[in-house]
PDB file of C-alpha atoms in Angstrom:
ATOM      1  CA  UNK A  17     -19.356 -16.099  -6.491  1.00  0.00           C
ATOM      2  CA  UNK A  18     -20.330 -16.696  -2.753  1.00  0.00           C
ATOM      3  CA  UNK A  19     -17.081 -16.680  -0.472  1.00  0.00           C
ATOM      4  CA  UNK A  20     -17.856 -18.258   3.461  1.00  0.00           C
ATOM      5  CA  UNK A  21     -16.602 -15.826   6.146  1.00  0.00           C
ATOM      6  CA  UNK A  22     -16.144 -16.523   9.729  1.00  0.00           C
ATOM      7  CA  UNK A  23     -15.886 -13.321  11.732  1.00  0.00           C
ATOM      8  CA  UNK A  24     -13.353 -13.588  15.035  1.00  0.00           C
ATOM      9  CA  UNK A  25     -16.067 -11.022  16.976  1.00  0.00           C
ATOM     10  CA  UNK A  26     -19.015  -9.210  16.315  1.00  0.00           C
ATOM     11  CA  UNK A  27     -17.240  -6.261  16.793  1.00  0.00           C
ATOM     12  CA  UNK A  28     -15.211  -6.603  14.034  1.00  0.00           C
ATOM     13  CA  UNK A  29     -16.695  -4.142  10.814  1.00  0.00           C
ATOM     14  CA  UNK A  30     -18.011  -6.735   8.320  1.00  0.00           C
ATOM     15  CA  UNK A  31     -17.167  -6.881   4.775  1.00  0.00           C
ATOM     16  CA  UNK A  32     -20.036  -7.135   2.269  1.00  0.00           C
ATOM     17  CA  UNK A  33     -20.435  -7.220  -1.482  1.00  0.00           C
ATOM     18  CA  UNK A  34     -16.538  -7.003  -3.610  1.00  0.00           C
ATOM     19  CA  UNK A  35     -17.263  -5.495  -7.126  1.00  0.00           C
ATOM     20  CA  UNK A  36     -15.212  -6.782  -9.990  1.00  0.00           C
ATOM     21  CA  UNK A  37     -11.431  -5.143 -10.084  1.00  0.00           C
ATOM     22  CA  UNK A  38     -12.047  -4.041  -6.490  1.00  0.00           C
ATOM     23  CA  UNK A  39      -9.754  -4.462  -4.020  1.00  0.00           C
ATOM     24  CA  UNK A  40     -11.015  -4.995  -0.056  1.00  0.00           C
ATOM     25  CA  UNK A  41      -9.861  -3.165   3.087  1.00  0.00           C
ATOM     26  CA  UNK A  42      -9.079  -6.076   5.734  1.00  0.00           C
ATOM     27  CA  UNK A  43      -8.732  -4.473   9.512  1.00  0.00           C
ATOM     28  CA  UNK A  44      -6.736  -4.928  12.517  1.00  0.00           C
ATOM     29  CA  UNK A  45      -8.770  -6.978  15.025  1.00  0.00           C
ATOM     30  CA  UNK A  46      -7.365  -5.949  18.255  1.00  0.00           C
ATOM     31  CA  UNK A  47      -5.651  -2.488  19.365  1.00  0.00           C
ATOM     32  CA  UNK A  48      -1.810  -3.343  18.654  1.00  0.00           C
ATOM     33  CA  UNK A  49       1.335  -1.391  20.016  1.00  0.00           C
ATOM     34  CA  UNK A  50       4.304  -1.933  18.153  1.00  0.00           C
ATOM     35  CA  UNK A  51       7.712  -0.299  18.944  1.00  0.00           C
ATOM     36  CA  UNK A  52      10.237   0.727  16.352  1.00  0.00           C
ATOM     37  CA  UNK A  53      11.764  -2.172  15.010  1.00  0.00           C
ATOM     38  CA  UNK A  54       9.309  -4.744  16.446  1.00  0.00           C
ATOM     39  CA  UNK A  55       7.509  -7.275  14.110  1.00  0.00           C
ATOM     40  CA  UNK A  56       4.136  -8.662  14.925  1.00  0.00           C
ATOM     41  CA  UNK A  57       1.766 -10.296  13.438  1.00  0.00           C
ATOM     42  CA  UNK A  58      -1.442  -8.147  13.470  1.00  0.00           C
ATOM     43  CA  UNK A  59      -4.751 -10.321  13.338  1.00  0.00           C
ATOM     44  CA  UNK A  60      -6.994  -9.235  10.871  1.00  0.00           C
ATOM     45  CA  UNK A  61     -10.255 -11.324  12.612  1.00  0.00           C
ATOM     46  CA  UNK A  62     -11.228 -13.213   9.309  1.00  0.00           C
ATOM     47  CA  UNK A  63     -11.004 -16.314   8.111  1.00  0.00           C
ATOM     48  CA  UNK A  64     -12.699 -17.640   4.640  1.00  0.00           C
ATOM     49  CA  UNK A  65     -13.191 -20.539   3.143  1.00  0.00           C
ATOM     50  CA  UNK A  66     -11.465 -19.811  -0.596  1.00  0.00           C
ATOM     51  CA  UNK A  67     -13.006 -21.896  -3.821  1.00  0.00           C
ATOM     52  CA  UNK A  68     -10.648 -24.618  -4.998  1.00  0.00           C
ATOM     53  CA  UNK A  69      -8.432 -22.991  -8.039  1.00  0.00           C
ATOM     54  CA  UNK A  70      -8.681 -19.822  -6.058  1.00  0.00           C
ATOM     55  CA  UNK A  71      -5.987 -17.294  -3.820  1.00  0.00           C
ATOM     56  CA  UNK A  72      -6.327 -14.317  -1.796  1.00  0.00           C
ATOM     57  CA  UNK A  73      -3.197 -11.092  -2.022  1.00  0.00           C
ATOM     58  CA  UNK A  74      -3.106  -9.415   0.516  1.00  0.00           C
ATOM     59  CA  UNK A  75      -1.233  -6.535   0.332  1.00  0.00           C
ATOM     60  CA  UNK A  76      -0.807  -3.016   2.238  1.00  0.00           C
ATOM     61  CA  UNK A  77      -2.844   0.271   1.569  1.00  0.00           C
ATOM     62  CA  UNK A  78      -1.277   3.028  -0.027  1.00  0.00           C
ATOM     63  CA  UNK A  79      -2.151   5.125   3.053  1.00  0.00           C
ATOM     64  CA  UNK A  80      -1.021   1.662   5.553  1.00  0.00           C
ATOM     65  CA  UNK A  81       2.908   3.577   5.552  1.00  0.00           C
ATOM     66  CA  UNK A  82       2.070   7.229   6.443  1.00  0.00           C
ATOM     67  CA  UNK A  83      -0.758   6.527   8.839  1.00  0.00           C
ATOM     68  CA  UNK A  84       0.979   3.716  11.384  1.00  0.00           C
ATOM     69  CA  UNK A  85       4.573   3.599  10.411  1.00  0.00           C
ATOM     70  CA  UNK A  86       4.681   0.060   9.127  1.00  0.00           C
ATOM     71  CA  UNK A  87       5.797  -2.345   6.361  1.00  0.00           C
ATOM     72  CA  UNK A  88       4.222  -5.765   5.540  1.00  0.00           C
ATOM     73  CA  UNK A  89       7.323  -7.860   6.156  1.00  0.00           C
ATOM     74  CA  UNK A  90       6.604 -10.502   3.399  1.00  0.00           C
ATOM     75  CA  UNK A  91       6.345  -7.811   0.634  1.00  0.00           C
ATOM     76  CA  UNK A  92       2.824  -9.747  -0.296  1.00  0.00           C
ATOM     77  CA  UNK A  93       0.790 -12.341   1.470  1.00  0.00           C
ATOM     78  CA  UNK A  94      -0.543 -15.029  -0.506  1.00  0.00           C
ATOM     79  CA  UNK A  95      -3.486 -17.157   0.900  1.00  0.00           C
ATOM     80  CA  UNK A  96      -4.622 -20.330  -0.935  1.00  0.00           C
ATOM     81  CA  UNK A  97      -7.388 -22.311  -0.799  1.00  0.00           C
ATOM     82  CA  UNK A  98      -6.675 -24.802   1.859  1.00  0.00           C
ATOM     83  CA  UNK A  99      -6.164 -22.529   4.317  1.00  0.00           C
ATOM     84  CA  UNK A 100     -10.290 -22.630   5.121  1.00  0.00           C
ATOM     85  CA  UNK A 101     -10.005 -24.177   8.579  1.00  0.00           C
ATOM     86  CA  UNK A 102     -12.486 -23.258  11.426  1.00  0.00           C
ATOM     87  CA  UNK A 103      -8.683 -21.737  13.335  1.00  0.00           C
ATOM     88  CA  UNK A 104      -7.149 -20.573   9.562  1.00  0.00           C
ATOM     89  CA  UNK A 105      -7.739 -17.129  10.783  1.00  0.00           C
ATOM     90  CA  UNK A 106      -6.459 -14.066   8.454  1.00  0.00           C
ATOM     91  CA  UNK A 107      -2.904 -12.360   9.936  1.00  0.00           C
ATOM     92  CA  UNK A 108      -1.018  -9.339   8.350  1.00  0.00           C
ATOM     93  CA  UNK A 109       3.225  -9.405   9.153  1.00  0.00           C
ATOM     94  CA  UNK A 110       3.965  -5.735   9.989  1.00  0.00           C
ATOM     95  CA  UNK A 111       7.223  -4.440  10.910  1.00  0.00           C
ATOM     96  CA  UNK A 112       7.121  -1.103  13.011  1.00  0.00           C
ATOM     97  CA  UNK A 113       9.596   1.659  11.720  1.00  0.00           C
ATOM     98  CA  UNK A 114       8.502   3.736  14.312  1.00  0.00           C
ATOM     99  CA  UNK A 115       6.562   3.513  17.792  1.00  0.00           C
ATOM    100  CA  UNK A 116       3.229   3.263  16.512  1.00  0.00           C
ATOM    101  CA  UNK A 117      -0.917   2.221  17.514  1.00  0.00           C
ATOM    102  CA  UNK A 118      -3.104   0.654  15.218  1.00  0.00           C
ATOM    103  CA  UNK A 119      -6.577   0.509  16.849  1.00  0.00           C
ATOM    104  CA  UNK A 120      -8.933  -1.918  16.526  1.00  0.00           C
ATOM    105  CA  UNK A 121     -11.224  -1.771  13.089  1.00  0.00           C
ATOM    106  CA  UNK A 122      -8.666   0.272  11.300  1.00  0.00           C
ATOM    107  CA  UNK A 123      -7.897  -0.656   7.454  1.00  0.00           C
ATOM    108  CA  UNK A 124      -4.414  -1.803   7.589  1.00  0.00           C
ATOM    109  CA  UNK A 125      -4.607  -4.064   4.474  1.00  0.00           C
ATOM    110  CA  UNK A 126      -6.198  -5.176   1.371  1.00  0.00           C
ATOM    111  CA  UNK A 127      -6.833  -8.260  -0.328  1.00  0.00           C
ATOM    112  CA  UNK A 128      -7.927  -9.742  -3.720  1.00  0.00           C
ATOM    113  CA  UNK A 129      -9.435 -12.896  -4.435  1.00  0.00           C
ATOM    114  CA  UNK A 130      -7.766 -14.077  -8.001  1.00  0.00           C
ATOM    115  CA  UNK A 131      -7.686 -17.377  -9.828  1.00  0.00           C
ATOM    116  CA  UNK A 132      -4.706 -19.875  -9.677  1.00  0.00           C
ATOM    117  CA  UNK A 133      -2.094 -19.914 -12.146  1.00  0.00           C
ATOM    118  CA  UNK A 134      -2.625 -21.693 -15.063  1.00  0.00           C
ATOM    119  CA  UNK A 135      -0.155 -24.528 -15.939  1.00  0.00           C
ATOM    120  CA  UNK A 136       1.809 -22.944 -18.455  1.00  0.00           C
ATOM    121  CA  UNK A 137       4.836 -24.625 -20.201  1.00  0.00           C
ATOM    122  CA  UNK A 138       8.442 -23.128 -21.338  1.00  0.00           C
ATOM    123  CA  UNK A 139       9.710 -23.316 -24.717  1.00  0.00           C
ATOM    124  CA  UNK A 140      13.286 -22.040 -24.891  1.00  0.00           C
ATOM    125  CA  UNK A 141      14.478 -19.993 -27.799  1.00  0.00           C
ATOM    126  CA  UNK A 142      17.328 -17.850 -29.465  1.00  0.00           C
ATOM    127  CA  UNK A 143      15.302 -15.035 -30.027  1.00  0.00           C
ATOM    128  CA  UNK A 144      12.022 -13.136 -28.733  1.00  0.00           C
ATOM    129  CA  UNK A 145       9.976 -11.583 -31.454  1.00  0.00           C
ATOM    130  CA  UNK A 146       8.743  -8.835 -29.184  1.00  0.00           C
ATOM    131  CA  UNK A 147      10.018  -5.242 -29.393  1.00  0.00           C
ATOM    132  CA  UNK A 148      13.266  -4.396 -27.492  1.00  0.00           C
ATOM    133  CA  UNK A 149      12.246  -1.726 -24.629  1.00  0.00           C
ATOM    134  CA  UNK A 150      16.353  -1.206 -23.907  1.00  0.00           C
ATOM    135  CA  UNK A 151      16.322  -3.112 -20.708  1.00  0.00           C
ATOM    136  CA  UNK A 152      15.910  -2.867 -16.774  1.00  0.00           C
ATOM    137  CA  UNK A 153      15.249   1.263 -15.947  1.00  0.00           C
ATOM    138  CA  UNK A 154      15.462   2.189 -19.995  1.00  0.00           C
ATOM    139  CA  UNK A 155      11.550   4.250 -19.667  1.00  0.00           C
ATOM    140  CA  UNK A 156      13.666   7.547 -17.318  1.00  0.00           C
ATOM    141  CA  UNK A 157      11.454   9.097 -15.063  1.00  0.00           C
ATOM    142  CA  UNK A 158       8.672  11.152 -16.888  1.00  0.00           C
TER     143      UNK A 158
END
């Protein structure tokens, strides 16, 4: 599959081939500096043009909370495929738990380009044949 990219600057590291299962470090596109408690919207200096029937996540890095202090403030950022404008340019919501600097080019995010949701339909029933686990929290902690 062949994705169109649109880079913000040339400055900006580029991304190349995705292998299948991967995800894709996205990176901040400007130097930001974000004081404890402040939100901001940190531009990532991409913007695609998605297949029809296809979605980006975008989600943090494991390391994205140790290394600059903040949380993505909609838990998971869903892109769709007619956001593919010329100006749809990639953003990541962060909110600062502490005074923090996120330089330009550094891996703040990932993302993963995954096909829509098929249309499924409900059937309501009594009973579910599969096997009882014993509810939310039943697995303990080892």
């Amino acid at each position: 599959m062949k994705i169109k990219i649109k880079y913000l600057d040339d400055s900006i590291e580029k991304i190349s081939v995705i292998s299948k299962g991967d995800w894709t470090d996205l990176r901040a596109a400007e130097t930001v500096t974000m004081k404890k408690g402040e939100f901001r919207l940190i531009p990532l200096g991409v913007a695609m043009q998605l297949p029809a029937g296809w979605e980006a996540h975008v989600l943090p890095r494991s390391s994205t909370f140790k290394n600059f202090g903040i949380i993505q403030a909609n838990s998971m950022g869903v892109i769709d495929n007619s956001y593919c404008g010329d100006n749809d340019w990639w953003f990541y919501p962060a909110i600062a738990l502490r005074d923090t600097v996120i330089n330009k080019n550094d891996r703040i995010c990932q993302f993963r380009i995954m096909e829509n949701q098929p249309q499924i339909e409900f059937e309501t029933v009594e009973v579910l044949e599969g096997a009882d686990r014993g509810g939310f929290g039943s697995t303990g902690v080892k």
